[in-house]
C-alpha cells in the first residue's frame, strides 16, 4: 500500500526541517568555522578510513570539486592528513588526523548531551521506536539509491578496501544526493 502524497510530502518536509534544526540546535562552536558539510566529510572519512578524495566524494555523493574544497579546508585546519597511496605512489590518500578524531569526539559528546536534553521527557521506548523508524527509513533510501553497498554500515566501501574501520551508523552522518552538493549532518 502506498502512502498518500500529502503524507510523503509531510515526511520530506519534517526530515528537511529536522536536519536544519539539528544543525542549529546541536552544533558546536568549532563547526561554524568550517564550510557547511565539512563535519560530514570528516565523519565519513573517519568511517571509511584512508582513501582517495574521489572515492570519498563518490561514497558521500558530492562532486569532486566540492570534495576538494572540503579536504583543502580540513587539511589547512589540521583535521585531515594527505599521504601518498602505498598502492600507487602517484596518488594521494586522505585520512583523519589525531586532531580530527578529537574534534569528532567532542562534537559527538556535545550532540549526544544536547539530544538527551531535548528528549528528556521521552520514554526510553519512544526514543528506541523513533530510532528504529529512522533506521528503517535510512535503509530503504540506501537500497533505492543503488549505491547501497558503499553506504551500508557493516560492508566495506571502496575507500576502505584494505581497512575495516567502519563504526555504527548511530555515530555517523547520513548520505546525501549529488543534487545538494551540501552535506547535512
XYZ file of N, CA, C and O in Angstrom:
740
model
N 0.835 -1.174 0.000
C 0.000 0.000 0.000
C 0.890 1.251 0.000
O 1.820 1.358 0.774
N 0.597 2.146 -0.882
C 1.334 3.410 -0.953
C 0.741 4.418 0.006
O -0.463 4.483 0.187
N 1.634 5.232 0.574
C 1.143 6.297 1.442
C 0.656 7.445 0.564
O 1.127 7.622 -0.564
N -0.276 8.241 1.057
C -0.778 9.370 0.262
C 0.337 10.383 -0.025
O 1.254 10.556 0.790
N 0.270 11.066 -1.165
C 1.274 12.083 -1.497
C 1.428 13.143 -0.405
O 2.541 13.599 -0.125
N 0.342 13.529 0.217
C 0.439 14.562 1.258
C 1.235 14.052 2.461
O 1.979 14.817 3.080
N 1.109 12.773 2.788
C 1.885 12.193 3.887
C 3.358 12.123 3.513
O 4.230 12.454 4.322
N 3.638 11.695 2.275
C 5.028 11.634 1.810
C 5.659 13.021 1.852
O 6.800 13.186 2.319
N 4.925 14.031 1.389
C 5.447 15.397 1.418
C 5.653 15.866 2.850
O 6.648 16.523 3.162
N 4.752 15.525 3.731
C 4.891 15.891 5.137
C 6.137 15.285 5.764
O 6.859 15.953 6.518
N 6.414 14.023 5.442
C 7.625 13.358 5.951
C 8.867 14.039 5.395
O 9.816 14.323 6.135
N 8.870 14.314 4.092
C 10.018 15.004 3.493
C 10.245 16.364 4.136
O 11.390 16.731 4.448
N 9.166 17.106 4.334
C 9.286 18.423 4.974
C 9.875 18.302 6.372
O 10.776 19.058 6.748
N 9.360 17.357 7.156
C 9.848 17.179 8.525
C 11.322 16.772 8.546
O 12.096 17.257 9.369
N 11.723 15.862 7.658
C 13.128 15.446 7.610
C 14.037 16.619 7.280
O 15.101 16.790 7.884
N 13.627 17.439 6.323
C 14.402 18.622 5.969
C 14.508 19.565 7.167
O 15.597 20.030 7.521
N 13.374 19.827 7.804
C 13.357 20.754 8.933
C 14.117 20.186 10.135
O 14.793 20.932 10.854
N 14.035 18.889 10.351
C 14.797 18.256 11.438
C 16.285 18.400 11.177
O 17.051 18.709 12.088
N 16.697 18.198 9.951
C 18.111 18.333 9.602
C 18.618 19.733 9.941
O 19.683 19.903 10.547
N 17.865 20.737 9.547
C 18.250 22.121 9.824
C 18.240 22.401 11.335
O 19.148 23.032 11.861
N 17.198 21.920 12.024
C 17.095 22.149 13.469
C 18.229 21.462 14.217
O 18.774 22.021 15.169
N 18.608 20.269 13.782
C 19.730 19.571 14.411
C 21.004 20.382 14.286
O 21.755 20.536 15.245
N 21.262 20.886 13.090
C 22.485 21.668 12.885
C 22.489 22.924 13.742
O 23.509 23.290 14.315
N 21.347 23.608 13.827
C 21.285 24.843 14.621
C 21.340 24.561 16.112
O 22.047 25.219 16.854
N 20.574 23.587 16.557
C 20.419 23.329 17.980
C 21.589 22.584 18.604
O 21.947 22.840 19.743
N 22.200 21.660 17.843
C 23.226 20.804 18.423
C 24.632 21.110 17.936
O 25.585 20.463 18.347
N 24.780 22.112 17.087
C 26.098 22.450 16.553
C 27.016 22.971 17.656
O 26.575 23.641 18.581
N 28.282 22.638 17.498
C 29.299 23.115 18.419
C 29.976 24.329 17.790
O 30.078 24.416 16.565
N 30.475 25.283 18.585
C 31.084 26.491 18.004
C 32.186 26.191 16.988
O 32.308 26.899 15.991
N 32.968 25.141 17.197
C 34.060 24.818 16.268
C 33.555 24.477 14.872
O 34.257 24.648 13.888
N 32.319 23.990 14.781
C 31.763 23.624 13.482
C 31.535 24.838 12.600
O 31.606 24.741 11.385
N 31.248 25.990 13.217
C 30.937 27.195 12.472
C 32.090 27.703 11.630
O 31.892 28.442 10.688
N 33.305 27.296 11.971
C 34.472 27.756 11.210
C 34.626 26.992 9.898
O 35.341 27.425 9.016
N 33.984 25.839 9.778
C 34.142 25.005 8.588
C 33.047 25.288 7.565
O 31.971 25.760 7.915
N 33.327 24.962 6.308
C 32.308 25.053 5.271
C 31.131 24.168 5.654
O 31.322 23.138 6.310
N 29.913 24.541 5.247
C 28.785 23.645 5.508
C 29.086 22.256 4.928
O 29.507 22.134 3.789
N 28.909 21.251 5.722
C 29.190 19.895 5.272
C 30.574 19.398 5.626
O 30.861 18.219 5.460
N 31.443 20.263 6.110
C 32.808 19.849 6.437
C 32.861 18.767 7.495
O 33.659 17.827 7.409
N 32.007 18.872 8.507
C 31.980 17.859 9.560
C 31.504 16.534 8.989
O 32.034 15.468 9.324
N 30.526 16.574 8.102
C 30.043 15.335 7.490
C 31.134 14.653 6.669
O 31.266 13.428 6.688
N 31.929 15.437 5.953
C 33.057 14.871 5.212
C 34.020 14.201 6.185
O 34.474 13.072 5.966
N 34.306 14.869 7.279
C 35.220 14.321 8.286
C 34.653 13.039 8.902
O 35.374 12.048 9.075
N 33.370 13.029 9.214
C 32.711 11.837 9.779
C 32.792 10.668 8.801
O 33.127 9.543 9.171
N 32.488 10.933 7.538
C 32.532 9.871 6.539
C 33.947 9.377 6.296
O 34.160 8.179 6.094
N 34.917 10.271 6.326
C 36.310 9.860 6.156
C 36.746 8.990 7.332
O 37.425 7.982 7.154
N 36.339 9.364 8.528
C 36.670 8.544 9.698
C 36.039 7.160 9.570
O 36.659 6.147 9.890
N 34.830 7.108 9.076
C 34.107 5.849 8.919
C 34.765 4.921 7.906
O 34.873 3.721 8.132
N 35.208 5.488 6.802
C 35.760 4.663 5.728
C 37.235 4.354 5.892
O 37.724 3.374 5.361
N 37.938 5.220 6.578
C 39.383 5.053 6.683
C 40.081 5.744 5.525
O 39.443 6.361 4.664
N 41.413 5.669 5.490
C 42.178 6.359 4.443
C 41.706 5.968 3.041
O 41.461 4.792 2.771
N 41.552 6.968 2.192
C 41.127 6.718 0.814
C 41.459 7.918 -0.055
O 41.914 8.948 0.425
N 41.243 7.761 -1.339
C 41.415 8.862 -2.284
C 40.202 9.781 -2.204
O 39.094 9.342 -1.942
N 40.421 11.070 -2.449
C 39.337 12.047 -2.396
C 38.183 11.674 -3.299
O 37.019 11.803 -2.919
N 38.480 11.233 -4.506
C 37.431 10.923 -5.473
C 36.573 9.759 -4.984
O 35.361 9.735 -5.198
N 37.177 8.798 -4.285
C 36.408 7.678 -3.726
C 35.471 8.174 -2.634
O 34.328 7.743 -2.541
N 35.967 9.074 -1.810
C 35.153 9.623 -0.733
C 34.014 10.464 -1.302
O 32.877 10.377 -0.832
N 34.294 11.264 -2.311
C 33.254 12.080 -2.949
C 32.157 11.181 -3.510
O 30.962 11.456 -3.336
N 32.546 10.092 -4.147
C 31.567 9.163 -4.713
C 30.752 8.504 -3.605
O 29.538 8.371 -3.717
N 31.408 8.119 -2.536
C 30.715 7.459 -1.426
C 29.678 8.391 -0.805
O 28.573 7.980 -0.492
N 30.030 9.655 -0.628
C 29.134 10.616 0.008
C 28.084 11.124 -0.972
O 26.967 11.442 -0.600
N 28.460 11.205 -2.245
C 27.522 11.681 -3.249
C 27.652 13.162 -3.540
O 26.652 13.847 -3.742
N 28.891 13.687 -3.524
C 29.119 15.086 -3.899
C 30.134 15.120 -5.032
O 30.812 14.124 -5.301
N 30.259 16.253 -5.674
C 31.184 16.377 -6.794
C 32.628 16.361 -6.301
O 32.912 16.681 -5.140
N 33.532 16.023 -7.193
C 34.957 16.024 -6.860
C 35.430 17.425 -6.479
O 36.257 17.579 -5.581
N 34.891 18.455 -7.132
C 35.318 19.823 -6.806
C 34.834 20.238 -5.420
O 35.569 20.902 -4.684
N 33.599 19.854 -5.051
C 33.112 20.155 -3.698
C 33.960 19.426 -2.660
O 34.332 19.996 -1.626
N 34.296 18.172 -2.943
C 35.137 17.405 -2.016
C 36.507 18.054 -1.886
O 37.058 18.137 -0.796
N 37.060 18.524 -2.991
C 38.372 19.166 -2.963
C 38.368 20.393 -2.048
O 39.303 20.603 -1.275
N 37.311 21.200 -2.128
C 37.200 22.372 -1.250
C 37.157 21.955 0.216
O 37.824 22.554 1.062
N 36.370 20.931 0.511
C 36.274 20.456 1.895
C 37.615 19.928 2.401
O 38.064 20.284 3.494
N 38.265 19.103 1.600
C 39.536 18.494 2.026
C 40.599 19.567 2.196
O 41.361 19.552 3.173
N 40.657 20.523 1.287
C 41.636 21.614 1.405
C 41.445 22.351 2.723
O 42.415 22.629 3.442
N 40.218 22.665 3.060
C 39.928 23.358 4.315
C 40.279 22.488 5.522
O 40.894 22.956 6.487
N 39.895 21.212 5.491
C 40.153 20.312 6.620
C 41.646 20.067 6.818
O 42.115 19.952 7.953
N 42.408 20.024 5.744
C 43.870 19.889 5.844
C 44.459 21.161 6.458
O 45.295 21.097 7.368
N 44.013 22.312 5.973
C 44.532 23.590 6.488
C 44.253 23.749 7.987
O 45.073 24.313 8.717
N 43.118 23.227 8.441
C 42.769 23.311 9.867
C 43.401 22.201 10.702
O 43.227 22.171 11.917
N 44.100 21.275 10.046
C 44.779 20.202 10.765
C 43.920 18.997 11.095
O 44.331 18.132 11.868
N 42.721 18.893 10.505
C 41.824 17.788 10.802
C 41.988 16.599 9.857
O 41.497 15.500 10.150
N 42.647 16.809 8.726
C 42.857 15.748 7.733
C 44.316 15.774 7.303
O 44.933 16.831 7.197
N 44.856 14.580 7.044
C 46.221 14.427 6.539
C 46.174 13.906 5.111
O 45.320 13.087 4.776
N 47.118 14.364 4.292
C 47.291 13.829 2.934
C 48.569 13.009 2.921
O 49.616 13.475 3.378
N 48.487 11.787 2.390
C 49.648 10.901 2.300
C 49.674 10.211 0.946
O 48.636 10.055 0.301
N 50.852 9.778 0.555
C 50.992 9.026 -0.686
C 50.303 7.678 -0.537
O 50.421 7.013 0.495
N 49.596 7.261 -1.576
C 48.921 5.967 -1.584
C 49.976 4.867 -1.678
O 50.756 4.847 -2.628
N 50.029 3.959 -0.700
C 51.052 2.907 -0.736
C 50.902 1.965 -1.931
O 51.877 1.353 -2.356
N 49.697 1.870 -2.507
C 49.478 1.004 -3.673
C 49.841 1.692 -4.980
O 50.033 1.031 -5.992
N 49.884 3.024 -4.975
C 50.189 3.789 -6.188
C 50.849 5.089 -5.748
O 50.178 6.026 -5.332
N 52.155 5.139 -5.828
C 52.928 6.279 -5.349
C 52.573 7.598 -5.994
O 52.929 8.657 -5.486
N 51.846 7.579 -7.105
C 51.445 8.816 -7.777
C 50.174 9.403 -7.173
O 49.875 10.568 -7.353
N 49.417 8.579 -6.464
C 48.124 9.003 -5.927
C 48.253 9.452 -4.473
O 49.165 9.055 -3.764
N 47.313 10.276 -4.065
C 47.270 10.790 -2.693
C 46.027 10.237 -1.996
O 44.941 10.208 -2.566
N 46.231 9.813 -0.769
C 45.121 9.361 0.072
C 44.951 10.357 1.213
O 45.904 10.982 1.648
N 43.726 10.497 1.677
C 43.432 11.376 2.805
C 42.972 10.531 3.984
O 42.415 9.446 3.803
N 43.250 11.033 5.190
C 42.797 10.352 6.393
C 42.600 11.370 7.503
O 43.175 12.460 7.480
N 41.808 10.997 8.480
C 41.539 11.878 9.608
C 42.784 11.935 10.493
O 43.381 10.912 10.812
N 43.176 13.138 10.889
C 44.332 13.335 11.765
C 43.912 13.114 13.222
O 42.711 13.081 13.535
N 44.873 13.005 14.132
C 44.510 12.929 15.555
C 43.638 14.113 15.996
O 42.677 13.934 16.746
N 43.942 15.313 15.516
C 43.117 16.481 15.863
C 41.698 16.330 15.314
O 40.724 16.748 15.959
N 41.564 15.732 14.148
C 40.240 15.484 13.569
C 39.444 14.493 14.397
O 38.243 14.679 14.627
N 40.111 13.429 14.868
C 39.436 12.453 15.737
C 38.985 13.121 17.041
O 37.881 12.859 17.526
N 39.834 13.977 17.588
C 39.476 14.687 18.827
C 38.266 15.597 18.594
O 37.353 15.646 19.419
N 38.273 16.329 17.484
C 37.150 17.209 17.167
C 35.862 16.408 17.058
O 34.838 16.783 17.633
N 35.898 15.300 16.331
C 34.695 14.489 16.168
C 34.219 13.928 17.506
O 33.010 13.859 17.757
N 35.146 13.546 18.365
C 34.769 13.065 19.693
C 34.039 14.134 20.498
O 33.009 13.871 21.128
N 34.568 15.358 20.462
C 33.918 16.467 21.181
C 32.538 16.763 20.603
O 31.580 17.006 21.344
N 32.438 16.738 19.297
C 31.166 17.021 18.645
C 30.143 15.944 18.995
O 28.992 16.258 19.342
N 30.545 14.685 18.938
C 29.617 13.602 19.272
C 29.124 13.717 20.709
O 27.928 13.594 20.970
N 30.049 13.940 21.628
C 29.662 14.069 23.039
C 28.695 15.229 23.237
O 27.684 15.103 23.934
N 28.982 16.365 22.616
C 28.130 17.541 22.743
C 26.749 17.287 22.146
O 25.726 17.650 22.744
N 26.699 16.657 20.979
C 25.415 16.385 20.330
C 24.595 15.372 21.125
O 23.372 15.512 21.225
N 25.251 14.361 21.663
C 24.533 13.368 22.471
C 23.903 14.043 23.682
O 22.714 13.841 23.977
N 24.690 14.846 24.391
C 24.148 15.561 25.556
C 22.984 16.469 25.151
O 21.949 16.527 25.828
N 23.149 17.185 24.055
C 22.092 18.078 23.588
C 20.816 17.336 23.246
O 19.715 17.765 23.618
N 20.934 16.218 22.543
C 19.740 15.455 22.175
C 19.106 14.820 23.409
O 17.877 14.758 23.518
N 19.930 14.379 24.357
C 19.370 13.856 25.606
C 18.541 14.925 26.320
O 17.483 14.627 26.872
N 19.017 16.161 26.301
C 18.259 17.258 26.921
C 16.950 17.509 26.182
O 15.903 17.680 26.800
N 17.001 17.525 24.859
C 15.812 17.775 24.056
C 14.770 16.672 24.276
O 13.572 16.947 24.330
N 15.228 15.436 24.411
C 14.314 14.295 24.551
C 14.116 13.874 26.006
O 13.664 12.760 26.270
N 14.406 14.747 26.939
C 14.338 14.399 28.371
C 12.959 13.903 28.790
O 12.851 13.071 29.688
N 11.910 14.375 28.139
C 10.569 13.941 28.542
C 10.061 12.746 27.737
O 8.921 12.324 27.899
N 10.890 12.180 26.870
C 10.522 10.974 26.125
C 10.813 9.747 26.976
O 11.775 9.718 27.741
N 10.022 8.700 26.764
C 10.340 7.426 27.401
C 11.451 6.754 26.584
O 11.660 7.080 25.406
N 12.139 5.833 27.216
C 13.178 5.078 26.509
C 12.551 4.342 25.325
O 13.131 4.289 24.230
N 11.351 3.810 25.527
C 10.657 3.076 24.457
C 10.360 3.990 23.270
O 10.537 3.589 22.117
N 9.900 5.221 23.540
C 9.623 6.169 22.453
C 10.906 6.500 21.679
O 10.900 6.557 20.445
N 11.994 6.728 22.398
C 13.267 7.044 21.741
C 13.751 5.863 20.906
O 14.215 6.036 19.770
N 13.653 4.661 21.440
C 14.074 3.470 20.687
C 13.191 3.253 19.467
O 13.675 2.874 18.399
N 11.888 3.528 19.600
C 10.967 3.392 18.464
C 11.318 4.406 17.369
O 11.340 4.068 16.176
N 11.588 5.645 17.761
C 11.989 6.669 16.786
C 13.273 6.249 16.080
O 13.392 6.380 14.853
N 14.228 5.730 16.842
C 15.485 5.260 16.253
C 15.223 4.149 15.250
O 15.789 4.135 14.148
N 14.363 3.209 15.603
C 14.050 2.088 14.708
C 13.404 2.579 13.413
O 13.774 2.150 12.322
N 12.461 3.495 13.508
C 11.785 4.019 12.320
C 12.779 4.770 11.426
O 12.797 4.575 10.208
N 13.603 5.611 12.022
C 14.585 6.364 11.234
C 15.600 5.433 10.580
O 15.995 5.627 9.425
N 16.026 4.407 11.298
C 16.977 3.440 10.749
C 16.367 2.672 9.574
O 17.027 2.456 8.556
N 15.116 2.286 9.709
C 14.421 1.595 8.615
C 14.300 2.495 7.398
O 14.560 2.068 6.267
N 13.915 3.750 7.617
C 13.801 4.705 6.510
C 15.141 4.882 5.811
O 15.228 4.834 4.578
N 16.212 5.058 6.587
C 17.541 5.217 6.005
C 17.909 3.995 5.172
O 18.390 4.110 4.042
N 17.667 2.817 5.697
C 17.983 1.586 4.970
C 17.242 1.475 3.650
O 17.806 1.070 2.637
N 15.983 1.848 3.656
C 15.200 1.794 2.417
C 15.664 2.838 1.411
O 15.674 2.595 0.201
N 16.041 4.014 1.896
C 16.571 5.040 0.993
C 17.891 4.590 0.371
O 18.121 4.782 -0.831
N 18.742 3.970 1.166
C 20.020 3.460 0.656
C 19.780 2.373 -0.386
O 20.396 2.374 -1.448
N 18.862 1.461 -0.095
C 18.565 0.382 -1.035
C 18.032 0.939 -2.355
O 18.393 0.451 -3.431
N 17.217 1.959 -2.301
C 16.655 2.576 -3.509
C 17.711 3.337 -4.299
O 17.654 3.431 -5.511
N 18.685 3.886 -3.588
C 19.730 4.714 -4.197
C 20.587 3.936 -5.187
O 21.105 4.505 -6.132
N 20.808 2.664 -4.962
C 21.638 1.886 -5.863
C 23.100 1.878 -5.487
O 23.880 1.099 -6.020
N 23.519 2.761 -4.583
C 24.897 2.768 -4.116
C 24.971 2.108 -2.750
O 25.904 2.302 -2.005
N 23.968 1.335 -2.411
C 23.827 0.782 -1.078
C 25.050 0.070 -0.542
O 25.382 0.195 0.620
N 25.737 -0.684 -1.373
C 26.886 -1.453 -0.878
C 27.963 -0.554 -0.303
O 28.658 -0.926 0.626
N 28.103 0.636 -0.846
C 29.149 1.544 -0.363
C 28.717 2.312 0.872
O 29.545 2.915 1.523
N 27.424 2.286 1.180
C 26.965 3.110 2.291
C 26.421 2.316 3.456
O 26.109 2.883 4.476
N 26.294 1.008 3.304
C 25.775 0.217 4.414
C 26.791 0.135 5.525
O 27.990 0.029 5.297
N 26.287 0.109 6.715
C 27.083 0.161 7.933
C 28.134 -0.937 8.032
O 29.264 -0.684 8.396
N 27.805 -2.166 7.724
C 28.712 -3.273 8.012
C 29.467 -3.784 6.788
O 30.122 -4.802 6.860
N 29.369 -3.092 5.676
C 30.088 -3.509 4.487
C 31.210 -2.529 4.207
O 31.127 -1.363 4.505
N 32.250 -3.046 3.566
C 33.366 -2.162 3.232
C 33.016 -1.312 2.029
O 32.381 -1.764 1.087
N 33.437 -0.086 2.060
C 33.237 0.819 0.941
C 34.474 0.762 0.058
O 35.491 0.209 0.444
N 34.422 1.358 -1.134
C 35.613 1.400 -1.973
C 36.785 2.074 -1.273
O 37.929 1.801 -1.558
N 36.509 2.992 -0.356
C 37.568 3.700 0.348
C 38.319 2.791 1.302
O 39.471 3.034 1.602
N 37.659 1.798 1.830
C 38.274 1.016 2.896
C 38.543 -0.417 2.482
O 38.455 -1.325 3.288
N 38.883 -0.626 1.236
C 39.124 -1.979 0.767
C 40.202 -2.687 1.575
O 40.159 -3.890 1.750
N 41.165 -1.954 2.093
C 42.231 -2.569 2.868
C 42.065 -2.345 4.360
O 42.917 -2.715 5.132
N 40.955 -1.734 4.748
C 40.740 -1.362 6.141
C 39.316 -1.680 6.539
O 38.415 -1.546 5.733
N 39.116 -2.075 7.770
C 37.755 -2.283 8.242
C 37.542 -1.450 9.489
O 37.490 -1.964 10.586
N 37.409 -0.151 9.301
C 37.303 0.761 10.438
C 35.928 1.388 10.560
O 35.777 2.411 11.191
N 34.915 0.774 9.929
C 33.598 1.390 9.965
C 32.980 1.274 11.346
O 33.167 0.300 12.042
N 32.217 2.297 11.736
C 31.541 2.340 13.024
C 30.055 2.311 12.811
O 29.568 2.436 11.703
N 29.322 2.196 13.880
C 27.867 2.115 13.781
C 27.304 3.393 13.177
O 27.849 4.472 13.342
N 26.209 3.241 12.483
C 25.579 4.369 11.814
C 25.080 5.381 12.827
O 24.995 6.568 12.534
N 24.802 4.960 14.038
C 24.334 5.923 15.032
C 25.395 6.948 15.349
O 25.083 8.012 15.856
N 26.647 6.670 15.013
C 27.722 7.628 15.230
C 28.008 8.440 13.978
O 28.774 9.382 14.012
N 27.444 8.053 12.876
C 27.835 8.646 11.604
C 26.707 9.431 10.953
O 25.540 9.206 11.200
N 27.092 10.293 10.052
C 26.123 11.082 9.319
C 25.526 10.273 8.195
O 26.103 9.315 7.731
N 24.372 10.696 7.714
C 23.713 10.035 6.603
C 24.309 10.447 5.279
O 25.129 11.335 5.188
N 23.854 9.798 4.231
C 24.328 10.085 2.888
C 23.429 11.127 2.248
O 22.241 11.180 2.530
N 23.953 11.927 1.342
C 23.167 12.937 0.653
C 23.339 12.773 -0.842
O 24.305 12.218 -1.329
N 22.397 13.310 -1.609
C 22.441 13.207 -3.053
C 23.368 14.255 -3.646
O 23.676 15.264 -3.031
N 23.789 14.011 -4.900
C 24.667 14.954 -5.583
C 23.979 16.278 -5.880
O 24.636 17.269 -6.077
N 22.639 16.267 -5.896
C 21.936 17.500 -6.240
C 22.255 18.617 -5.260
O 22.357 19.768 -5.641
N 22.369 18.299 -3.974
C 22.531 19.370 -2.988
C 23.952 19.906 -2.930
O 24.160 21.072 -2.643
N 24.942 19.073 -3.144
C 26.347 19.444 -3.043
C 26.695 19.955 -1.652
O 27.807 20.353 -1.403
N 25.725 20.029 -0.742
C 25.966 20.391 0.655
C 25.534 19.212 1.476
O 24.515 18.613 1.229
N 26.347 18.848 2.431
C 26.069 17.672 3.216
C 25.462 18.082 4.534
O 26.028 18.843 5.287
N 24.272 17.570 4.802
C 23.630 17.847 6.074
C 24.084 16.823 7.088
O 24.120 15.652 6.806
N 24.401 17.290 8.273
C 24.810 16.382 9.351
C 23.691 16.304 10.343
O 23.099 17.244 10.715
